[in-house]
């Protein structure tokens, strides 16, 4: 099965770090984030390409990316953001059969040799804390 489809269907939002459910997409924390606040916007529709996605899902995805940027800026005051999609396994998609957009807050010097050399992430905040902050920003913990 698809991990994204499973998480959406389970309705265990806190356990799955699913911070918001929209009409066509949901937002969840990346379990292996590059930075604190690294979220993914995922359509409910299980598709592997942009051309297969419903127009409404794509429109909402961009509006949710905008909301993510607003909330992440308010909570964490990053200096910048990365937004992106890896479409297909050869493009680096860890989950290639279900499109998703990454939104990452960024700060000067937020990457180090540890990620490259030791394949380890260094985060100043635990995922449950990030989940609480973002879930509240999107309208409260359900």
C-alpha angles and dihedrals in degrees: 000000000000116000092215094050090047094051092048092049097045097067090211092127099164093045091048094041090238102162102182140014117206128181095266104010142032132211123224138168118259107246090215101039126185090210137007108280096029104157136175127216110212130185117228086225109091104228133141100207137046092236090058093052122098115255091235091055092050093047092049091046091061093045090051090049087056091050091048090053091050094049095041091050091050094047103037107017095221121188092229147343140240117211120182155136130219105208112197133005093270088056091057102265110157088196102033100172097061120050119227137166123229121216114190128178111220136202131186108274095010092135125068142174090268093077092049101039103031100026087231131134121220113206127176092207132049118238095247090058092048090047092053094049096047095040090053090048090054093053109294140300112295 
